[in-house]
Coordinates of C-alpha atoms and ligand atoms in Angstrom, one line a residue:
M1 CA 0.0 0.0 0.0
V2 CA 1.7 3.2 -1.1
Q3 CA 0.9 6.2 1.0
D4 CA 2.9 9.3 1.9
Y5 CA 3.7 8.7 5.6
S6 CA 6.4 11.4 5.7
T7 CA 3.9 13.4 7.7
P8 CA 1.5 10.7 8.7
Q9 CA -2.0 11.6 7.7
F10 CA -3.7 8.2 7.7
P11 CA -4.3 6.2 10.8
E12 CA -3.2 2.8 9.6
S13 CA -2.1 -0.2 11.6
Y14 CA 1.0 -2.0 10.5
W15 CA -0.7 -5.3 11.5
R16 CA -3.8 -4.6 9.3
D17 CA -1.6 -3.3 6.5
S18 CA 0.5 -6.5 6.3
V19 CA -2.1 -9.2 6.6
S20 CA -5.5 -9.5 4.8
F21 CA -8.2 -11.8 5.9
E22 CA -10.7 -13.6 3.7
N23 CA -14.0 -11.7 3.2
F24 CA -17.2 -13.2 4.5
P25 CA -20.8 -12.5 3.5
K26 CA -23.4 -10.5 5.5
L27 CA -26.0 -12.6 7.3
E28 CA -29.1 -12.4 5.1
K29 CA -31.5 -14.7 7.0
S30 CA -32.3 -16.1 10.4
I31 CA -30.3 -19.1 11.4
K32 CA -29.7 -21.6 14.2
T33 CA -26.4 -22.6 15.8
D34 CA -25.0 -24.0 19.0
I35 CA -22.7 -21.1 20.0
A36 CA -23.0 -17.6 18.6
I37 CA -19.9 -15.4 19.0
V38 CA -20.2 -11.6 18.4
G39 CA -16.9 -9.9 17.6
G40 CA -14.1 -11.1 15.4
G41 CA -11.1 -10.1 17.3
I42 CA -8.6 -12.3 19.2
T43 CA -11.1 -13.2 21.9
G44 CA -13.8 -14.2 19.4
I45 CA -11.6 -16.1 17.0
T46 CA -9.7 -17.9 19.8
A47 CA -13.0 -19.0 21.4
A48 CA -14.3 -20.0 17.9
Y49 CA -11.2 -22.1 17.3
L50 CA -11.5 -23.9 20.7
L51 CA -15.2 -24.5 20.5
A52 CA -15.3 -25.6 16.8
K53 CA -12.4 -28.0 17.5
S54 CA -14.5 -29.5 20.3
G55 CA -17.3 -30.3 17.9
K56 CA -19.6 -27.4 18.6
K57 CA -21.5 -25.7 15.8
V58 CA -20.1 -22.2 16.0
T59 CA -21.2 -19.0 14.2
L60 CA -19.2 -15.8 14.5
I61 CA -20.5 -12.4 13.4
D62 CA -18.8 -9.0 13.3
A63 CA -20.3 -5.6 12.7
G64 CA -17.5 -4.8 10.3
E65 CA -14.5 -6.7 9.1
L66 CA -12.7 -9.3 11.3
S67 CA -9.8 -8.1 13.4
N68 CA -10.4 -4.4 12.7
G69 CA -11.0 -3.5 16.4
V70 CA -8.6 -3.5 19.2
T71 CA -6.8 -6.6 18.0
G72 CA -5.8 -4.9 14.8
H73 CA -4.5 -1.9 16.7
T74 CA -2.6 -3.4 19.7
T75 CA 1.1 -3.3 20.6
A76 CA 0.9 -7.1 20.6
K77 CA 3.1 -7.6 23.6
I78 CA 2.2 -11.0 25.1
T79 CA 3.0 -10.5 28.7
A80 CA 1.9 -11.0 32.3
Q81 CA 3.7 -7.7 33.2
H82 CA 0.7 -5.5 33.1
G83 CA 2.4 -2.3 34.2
V84 CA 2.9 -1.9 38.0
I85 CA 0.0 -4.0 39.2
Y86 CA 0.9 -6.9 41.4
N87 CA 1.3 -5.0 44.7
E88 CA -2.1 -3.4 44.0
L89 CA -3.7 -6.8 43.3
I90 CA -2.3 -8.2 46.5
E91 CA -3.8 -5.3 48.4
H92 CA -7.2 -5.7 46.8
F93 CA -7.5 -9.4 46.4
G94 CA -4.9 -11.0 48.6
E95 CA -1.9 -13.0 47.6
K96 CA -3.8 -16.1 46.5
K97 CA -5.8 -14.3 43.8
A98 CA -2.9 -12.1 42.8
A99 CA -0.9 -15.3 42.2
L100 CA -3.8 -16.7 40.1
Y101 CA -3.9 -13.5 38.0
F102 CA -0.2 -14.0 37.2
Q103 CA -0.6 -17.7 36.6
S104 CA -3.6 -17.2 34.3
N105 CA -1.6 -14.7 32.1
Q106 CA 1.5 -16.8 32.1
E107 CA -0.5 -19.8 31.1
A108 CA -2.0 -17.8 28.2
I109 CA 1.6 -17.1 27.0
Q110 CA 2.3 -20.8 27.1
F111 CA -0.9 -21.6 25.4
I112 CA -0.2 -19.2 22.5
E113 CA 3.3 -20.6 22.2
Q114 CA 2.1 -24.2 22.1
L115 CA -0.5 -23.4 19.5
I116 CA 2.1 -21.6 17.3
D117 CA 4.2 -24.7 17.6
D118 CA 1.4 -27.2 17.0
L119 CA 0.0 -25.4 14.0
D120 CA 3.4 -24.2 12.8
I121 CA 2.2 -20.6 12.6
K122 CA 4.7 -18.1 11.1
C123 CA 3.8 -15.0 13.2
D124 CA 7.2 -13.6 14.2
F125 CA 6.7 -15.0 17.7
E126 CA 9.7 -14.2 19.9
K127 CA 10.4 -14.7 23.5
Q128 CA 11.4 -11.4 25.1
D129 CA 12.0 -10.0 28.6
A130 CA 9.6 -7.3 29.6
Y131 CA 10.9 -4.2 31.4
I132 CA 9.0 -1.5 33.4
Y133 CA 11.5 1.3 33.8
T134 CA 11.5 4.8 35.3
N135 CA 13.6 7.8 34.7
N136 CA 12.1 9.6 37.7
V137 CA 13.5 8.9 41.2
K138 CA 10.0 9.3 42.6
Y139 CA 8.9 6.1 40.9
I140 CA 11.8 3.9 42.2
P141 CA 10.0 3.0 45.5
Q142 CA 7.0 1.9 43.5
L143 CA 9.2 -0.5 41.4
E144 CA 10.9 -1.7 44.6
T145 CA 7.5 -2.5 46.2
E146 CA 6.4 -4.2 43.0
K147 CA 9.5 -6.4 43.1
K148 CA 8.6 -7.4 46.7
A149 CA 5.2 -8.4 45.3
Y150 CA 6.9 -10.4 42.5
D151 CA 8.9 -12.3 45.3
K152 CA 5.7 -13.0 47.3
L153 CA 4.0 -14.4 44.2
G154 CA 6.9 -16.3 42.9
I155 CA 7.2 -14.2 39.7
P156 CA 10.6 -14.5 38.1
G157 CA 12.0 -10.9 37.9
E158 CA 14.6 -8.6 39.1
L159 CA 15.4 -4.9 39.6
T160 CA 18.2 -3.6 37.4
D161 CA 20.0 -0.3 36.7
S162 CA 20.7 -1.1 33.1
M163 CA 18.6 -2.3 30.1
P164 CA 19.5 -3.5 26.6
L165 CA 17.8 -0.5 25.1
N166 CA 19.8 2.6 25.6
I167 CA 17.3 5.2 26.9
P168 CA 17.6 7.4 30.0
M169 CA 16.5 5.4 33.0
K170 CA 17.2 5.2 36.7
R171 CA 15.7 1.8 37.6
A172 CA 13.8 -1.0 35.9
L173 CA 11.9 -4.2 36.9
V174 CA 12.3 -7.0 34.4
M175 CA 9.9 -10.0 34.0
K176 CA 11.6 -12.8 32.2
D177 CA 10.4 -14.9 29.3
Q178 CA 7.5 -12.9 28.0
A179 CA 6.8 -12.6 24.3
Q180 CA 5.7 -10.6 21.2
F181 CA 4.3 -11.5 17.8
H182 CA 2.3 -10.4 14.8
P183 CA -1.3 -10.8 16.1
L184 CA -3.0 -11.0 12.8
K185 CA -0.6 -13.6 11.2
Y186 CA -1.4 -15.7 14.3
L187 CA -5.2 -15.2 14.2
K188 CA -5.4 -15.8 10.5
V189 CA -4.3 -19.4 11.0
L190 CA -6.6 -19.9 14.0
L191 CA -9.5 -18.7 11.9
E192 CA -8.6 -21.1 9.0
E193 CA -8.4 -24.0 11.5
A194 CA -11.8 -23.1 12.9
L195 CA -13.3 -22.8 9.4
K196 CA -12.0 -26.3 8.7
N197 CA -14.0 -27.4 11.8
G198 CA -17.2 -26.0 10.5
L199 CA -17.1 -22.4 11.8
E200 CA -19.5 -20.1 10.0
V201 CA -18.6 -16.4 9.7
Y202 CA -20.7 -13.3 8.7
E203 CA -19.2 -9.9 8.4
N204 CA -21.0 -6.5 8.3
T205 CA -23.6 -8.0 10.5
T206 CA -24.4 -5.9 13.6
A207 CA -25.9 -7.5 16.7
T208 CA -28.3 -5.1 18.3
D209 CA -30.0 -7.1 21.0
I210 CA -30.3 -10.4 22.8
E211 CA -33.7 -11.9 23.4
H212 CA -33.8 -14.4 26.2
N213 CA -36.7 -16.9 26.5
K214 CA -35.7 -20.5 27.1
E215 CA -32.6 -20.0 25.1
P216 CA -30.9 -16.9 23.9
A217 CA -31.3 -15.4 20.4
I218 CA -29.3 -12.6 18.9
L219 CA -31.2 -10.0 16.8
T220 CA -29.3 -8.2 14.0
R221 CA -29.8 -4.7 12.7
E222 CA -31.5 -6.2 9.6
G223 CA -34.0 -8.0 11.7
H224 CA -32.6 -11.5 11.4
R225 CA -32.3 -13.9 14.4
I226 CA -29.5 -16.1 15.4
S227 CA -31.1 -18.8 17.7
C228 CA -28.5 -20.6 19.8
N229 CA -27.7 -22.2 23.2
K230 CA -24.9 -19.8 24.2
V231 CA -23.8 -16.3 23.2
I232 CA -20.3 -14.9 23.6
Q233 CA -20.1 -11.2 23.5
A234 CA -16.5 -10.6 22.4
T235 CA -17.3 -7.1 21.3
H236 CA -14.9 -5.1 23.4
F237 CA -17.9 -3.4 25.1
P238 CA -20.8 -5.8 25.8
F239 CA -23.6 -4.7 23.6
H240 CA -26.2 -6.2 25.9
D241 CA -25.5 -6.3 29.6
F242 CA -28.6 -7.8 31.3
E243 CA -28.3 -5.2 34.0
G244 CA -24.7 -6.0 34.6
F245 CA -24.2 -2.2 34.6
Y246 CA -21.0 -2.4 32.5
P247 CA -21.1 1.3 31.5
A248 CA -20.9 2.3 35.1
R249 CA -18.1 -0.2 35.9
M250 CA -15.5 0.6 33.2
Y251 CA -13.9 3.6 31.7
P252 CA -12.4 3.9 28.2
E253 CA -8.9 5.2 27.3
R254 CA -7.2 5.8 24.0
S255 CA -3.5 5.4 23.3
Y256 CA -1.4 5.8 20.2
I257 CA 1.4 4.0 18.3
I258 CA 3.8 5.1 15.6
A259 CA 5.8 2.5 13.7
V260 CA 9.2 3.9 12.5
K261 CA 12.0 2.6 10.4
A262 CA 14.7 1.2 12.7
P263 CA 17.4 3.8 13.3
E264 CA 19.7 0.9 14.5
K265 CA 19.3 -2.7 15.4
F266 CA 16.8 -3.1 18.2
P267 CA 18.3 -4.9 21.2
D268 CA 16.3 -7.5 22.9
G269 CA 13.4 -6.6 25.3
M270 CA 10.0 -4.9 25.4
Y271 CA 9.7 -1.7 27.4
I272 CA 7.2 0.5 29.1
N273 CA 7.8 3.3 31.7
A274 CA 6.1 3.6 35.0
E275 CA 5.4 7.4 34.8
S276 CA 3.4 9.6 32.6
P277 CA 3.3 10.2 29.7
T278 CA 3.5 6.5 28.9
R279 CA 6.2 5.3 26.5
S280 CA 6.0 1.7 25.3
I281 CA 8.6 0.4 22.9
R282 CA 9.1 -2.9 21.1
S283 CA 10.4 -4.0 17.7
A284 CA 8.6 -5.9 14.9
K285 CA 9.6 -7.5 11.6
M286 CA 8.5 -6.1 8.2
D287 CA 9.5 -8.2 5.2
G288 CA 12.9 -8.9 6.7
E289 CA 13.4 -5.3 7.9
E290 CA 12.9 -4.1 11.4
L291 CA 10.3 -1.6 12.7
W292 CA 10.3 0.1 16.0
L293 CA 6.9 0.5 17.6
I294 CA 6.7 3.5 19.9
G295 CA 3.4 3.9 21.8
G296 CA 1.8 5.7 24.7
E297 CA 0.1 9.0 25.3
N298 CA -2.9 7.4 27.1
H299 CA -5.9 9.6 27.9
K300 CA -9.6 9.2 28.6
T301 CA -11.6 8.9 25.4
G302 CA -13.2 12.1 24.2
Q303 CA -11.3 14.2 26.7
G304 CA -8.1 16.3 26.7
K305 CA -6.1 18.0 24.0
P306 CA -6.7 17.5 20.2
T307 CA -5.8 13.8 19.5
I308 CA -3.4 14.6 16.6
E309 CA -1.1 16.2 19.3
H310 CA -0.7 12.8 20.9
Y311 CA 0.8 11.4 17.6
E312 CA 3.0 14.6 17.4
A313 CA 4.2 14.0 21.0
L314 CA 5.3 10.5 20.1
Q315 CA 7.1 11.7 16.9
E316 CA 8.8 14.4 18.9
Y317 CA 9.9 11.7 21.4
A318 CA 11.2 9.4 18.7
E319 CA 13.1 12.2 17.0
K320 CA 14.7 13.5 20.2
Q321 CA 15.4 10.1 21.8
F322 CA 16.5 8.1 18.7
G323 CA 17.0 10.7 15.9
I324 CA 14.1 9.0 14.0
T325 CA 12.4 11.0 11.2
D326 CA 11.1 8.1 9.1
Y327 CA 7.5 7.3 10.1
L328 CA 5.8 4.4 8.3
F329 CA 2.6 3.8 10.1
R330 CA 0.5 5.2 13.0
W331 CA -2.6 3.9 14.7
S332 CA -4.5 4.2 17.9
A333 CA -6.4 1.8 20.2
Q334 CA -9.2 2.0 22.7
D335 CA -9.0 0.1 26.0
L336 CA -11.4 -0.4 28.8
T337 CA -10.5 -0.6 32.4
T338 CA -12.7 -2.1 35.1
L339 CA -13.2 -0.9 38.7
D340 CA -10.5 -3.1 40.2
K341 CA -8.4 -3.4 37.0
V342 CA -9.2 -7.1 36.6
P343 CA -11.2 -7.9 33.4
Y344 CA -14.8 -9.1 33.5
I345 CA -14.9 -12.6 31.9
G346 CA -17.6 -15.1 32.2
P347 CA -21.4 -15.3 32.4
A348 CA -22.8 -11.7 32.0
T349 CA -24.7 -11.9 35.3
N350 CA -25.6 -14.6 37.9
D351 CA -29.0 -14.9 36.2
Q352 CA -27.7 -15.1 32.6
R353 CA -25.3 -18.0 32.6
D354 CA -25.6 -18.7 28.9
V355 CA -24.6 -15.2 27.8
Y356 CA -21.0 -14.4 28.3
V357 CA -18.9 -11.2 28.4
A358 CA -15.2 -10.7 28.0
T359 CA -14.2 -7.1 28.5
G360 CA -12.1 -4.6 30.4
Y361 CA -8.7 -5.9 29.4
H362 CA -6.9 -2.8 30.7
K363 CA -4.6 -2.5 27.7
W364 CA -3.2 -6.0 28.0
G365 CA -5.4 -7.9 25.6
M366 CA -3.1 -10.5 24.1
T367 CA -2.9 -12.7 27.2
T368 CA -6.3 -11.6 28.6
S369 CA -8.2 -12.4 25.4
T370 CA -6.6 -15.8 25.3
L371 CA -7.4 -16.6 28.9
A372 CA -10.9 -15.2 28.3
A373 CA -11.5 -17.6 25.4
R374 CA -10.3 -20.5 27.4
I375 CA -12.4 -19.6 30.6
I376 CA -15.5 -19.2 28.5
S377 CA -15.0 -22.3 26.3
D378 CA -14.3 -24.4 29.4
H379 CA -17.5 -23.1 31.0
I380 CA -19.5 -24.0 27.9
L381 CA -17.8 -27.4 27.6
E382 CA -18.5 -28.0 31.3
Q383 CA -14.8 -28.3 32.2
D384 CA -13.3 -26.8 35.3
N385 CA -11.2 -23.7 35.0
P386 CA -9.3 -22.4 38.0
Y387 CA -9.7 -18.8 37.0
L388 CA -13.5 -18.5 36.6
D389 CA -14.1 -17.0 40.1
L390 CA -11.2 -14.4 39.8
Y391 CA -12.6 -12.9 36.6
T392 CA -16.3 -13.3 37.2
P393 CA -18.2 -10.2 36.1
S394 CA -20.5 -10.6 39.1
R395 CA -17.8 -9.8 41.7
F396 CA -17.9 -6.6 43.6
Q397 CA -14.9 -5.8 45.7
A398 CA -15.8 -3.2 48.3
D399 CA -12.4 -1.6 48.4
P400 CA -11.5 0.5 46.5
S401 CA -13.9 -0.3 43.7
I402 CA -16.8 1.6 45.2
R403 CA -14.7 4.7 45.3
E404 CA -13.7 4.2 41.7
F405 CA -17.3 3.4 40.8
A406 CA -18.3 6.8 42.2
S407 CA -15.5 8.6 40.4
I408 CA -16.3 7.0 37.0
N409 CA -19.9 7.9 37.3
A410 CA -19.2 11.4 38.6
D411 CA -17.0 11.9 35.5
V412 CA -19.9 10.7 33.3
A413 CA -22.4 13.0 35.1
K414 CA -19.9 15.9 34.6
H415 CA -19.7 15.3 30.9
M416 CA -23.4 14.8 30.6
V417 CA -23.9 18.4 31.7
K418 CA -20.7 20.1 30.7
G419 CA -20.6 18.8 27.1
K420 CA -24.0 20.4 26.3
L421 CA -22.6 23.8 27.1
E422 CA -19.4 23.6 25.1
Y423 CA -19.6 24.8 21.5
T424 CA -18.2 27.6 19.4
N425 CA -19.9 30.2 17.2
H426 CA -17.8 29.3 14.2
N427 CA -19.2 29.9 10.8
V428 CA -18.8 26.4 9.2
N429 CA -18.1 27.9 5.8
D430 CA -14.8 29.2 7.2
L431 CA -13.7 25.7 8.2
E432 CA -10.5 24.5 6.5
P433 CA -10.6 21.1 4.7
D434 CA -9.9 18.2 7.1
H435 CA -11.0 20.2 10.1
A436 CA -14.0 20.0 12.4
T437 CA -15.8 22.3 14.8
I438 CA -18.7 22.1 17.2
T439 CA -21.3 24.9 16.7
R440 CA -25.0 25.4 17.1
V441 CA -27.5 24.8 14.3
K442 CA -31.1 25.8 15.0
G443 CA -30.2 25.9 18.7
K444 CA -28.8 22.3 18.7
R445 CA -25.1 21.4 19.5
T446 CA -23.8 20.2 16.1
G447 CA -20.5 18.7 15.0
V448 CA -19.4 19.7 11.6
Y449 CA -16.4 18.2 9.7
K450 CA -15.2 19.5 6.3
D451 CA -13.6 16.7 4.4
K452 CA -10.6 17.0 2.1
D453 CA -12.9 17.7 -0.9
G454 CA -14.6 20.5 0.9
K455 CA -17.9 18.6 1.7
L456 CA -19.5 19.4 5.1
H457 CA -20.8 16.6 7.3
A458 CA -23.0 17.8 10.1
L459 CA -24.1 15.6 13.0
D460 CA -26.1 15.9 16.2
T461 CA -23.4 15.5 18.8
T462 CA -25.7 13.8 21.4
C463 CA -24.3 10.3 21.8
T464 CA -27.0 7.7 21.0
H465 CA -25.9 5.5 24.0
M466 CA -26.9 7.6 27.0
G467 CA -26.9 11.2 25.9
C468 CA -23.4 12.6 26.6
E469 CA -21.9 14.9 24.0
V470 CA -19.3 13.6 21.6
N471 CA -16.1 15.5 20.9
W472 CA -13.9 15.6 17.8
N473 CA -10.9 13.2 17.5
S474 CA -8.6 14.9 15.0
G475 CA -6.1 12.0 14.9
D476 CA -8.7 9.4 13.8
R477 CA -11.3 11.7 12.3
T478 CA -14.0 10.3 14.6
W479 CA -16.5 11.7 17.1
D480 CA -15.7 10.2 20.5
C481 CA -17.9 10.0 23.6
P482 CA -16.2 10.9 26.9
C483 CA -18.7 8.9 28.9
H484 CA -18.4 5.2 27.9
G485 CA -16.2 5.5 24.8
S486 CA -18.6 5.1 21.9
R487 CA -17.1 6.4 18.7
F488 CA -18.6 7.5 15.4
S489 CA -17.2 8.2 11.9
Y490 CA -17.5 11.7 10.6
T491 CA -20.5 10.6 8.7
G492 CA -22.1 9.4 11.9
E493 CA -21.8 5.6 11.7
I494 CA -20.8 3.6 14.8
V495 CA -17.0 2.8 14.9
E496 CA -17.2 1.4 18.4
G497 CA -19.9 0.7 20.9
P498 CA -21.6 0.6 23.4
A499 CA -23.9 2.9 21.2
K500 CA -26.1 0.8 18.9
R501 CA -27.3 3.6 16.7
S502 CA -25.6 6.1 14.4
L503 CA -25.5 9.8 15.2
D504 CA -28.3 11.8 13.7
K505 CA -27.5 13.9 10.7
V506 CA -28.2 17.6 10.7
D507 CA -29.2 19.6 7.7
L508 CA -27.2 22.8 7.4
Ligands
FES601 FE1 -22.4 6.2 26.8 FE2 -21.8 7.9 24.9 S1 -23.2 8.1 26.6 S2 -21.0 6.0 25.2

């Protein structure tokens, strides 16, 4: 794909650019299946692989194309080192559950490695040590406390004053034997295997609701029904929560990645810092050449400075730190974090045990999606899984989740009110191409984007999920909701839920 990336204009994921998947038809009629999976990312495809292999009749649908969500826009580090988290997990859950958390993620790495071996998947899988480093003395005690947590939990790791990658640092905590890969090369083979075992796939098929009588049935936007015994919602944000109150129990964040031409050979290791702004660095292979992936700049979705400035900040960092000026790709991802930072995986509620959710991966989706697919398929196949209780979405930890619950919802309430009052009096005719503004049209808050050909696209900025006001995302040319992370294209279509309906168009 030839594009001018010298000043990156197009959000484009290297993973998506280098692998294409087979196209699948849209669902045009009502059907019956055993297991219906909604969402064709790594969770959905891994679950489809496991369940189809066990002889189940599995149908997978996706609202767009397979692997075009978070999975196609990840850093693809396969690690149990999820930032500085283990001391916090011990404090919230106790040592036993914190150890289970580590073990479940470590097993996910081994599972991926074994599958790659068994199926001979060429996906640039490499074992790498994972480093959390800091260049700020204030964070050194945090790393030291985390190391003590590693010791309590039996996690192999050590504190160090030097790393293979030559960047300014004062201290680092290394976790041994983690890994990285090309996620879509891996998934493509899993999908092919699942298809051989009878998996049916439909793309451009949006699930809008789940009806539940004796057994669940998915309703699609076109009015078709998928009758089944079990539903797996692998949609990033559950589109139907059966009063599981997921919007109140998670918050969305965006982060950014640039892929650059290697300025020199990348040493071993995968890196992330402990302080803000986040800087996450790894290498990847591209047709025998090497790319460096530099990521970070996390912020709450729909909030903060213009998003294009986050890409610019990464470019500035790459230039200053490594002298890099050759940018090949850039992309962004959205992640959901739960109240206690542990994902919600399992039956959606205690009353709905045949509808599953897998969400809130807190930016570490490669291991978490894999363990989610395993927990859910084990539950469906009536096999024991030692991690079911730890991840159950029905859990409520009193401390400190309730405080976090209050702060997430106070943030939503603030945006519910504040957003309605924020607009400009710009004359839309003065807009420059590829720019957007929020103004008032006939008294209504209206978002207007002028595309590169000068055409204006005007939308009612009230999010169709629960009524917050969306804001412009200049980096991705989308309208993003600060409350629960729904995102819409500049023509109003849903890019990401939980919203189920497009933004309304406004006549100018
Ligand atoms: Fe919930 Fe917008 S109000 S995503």
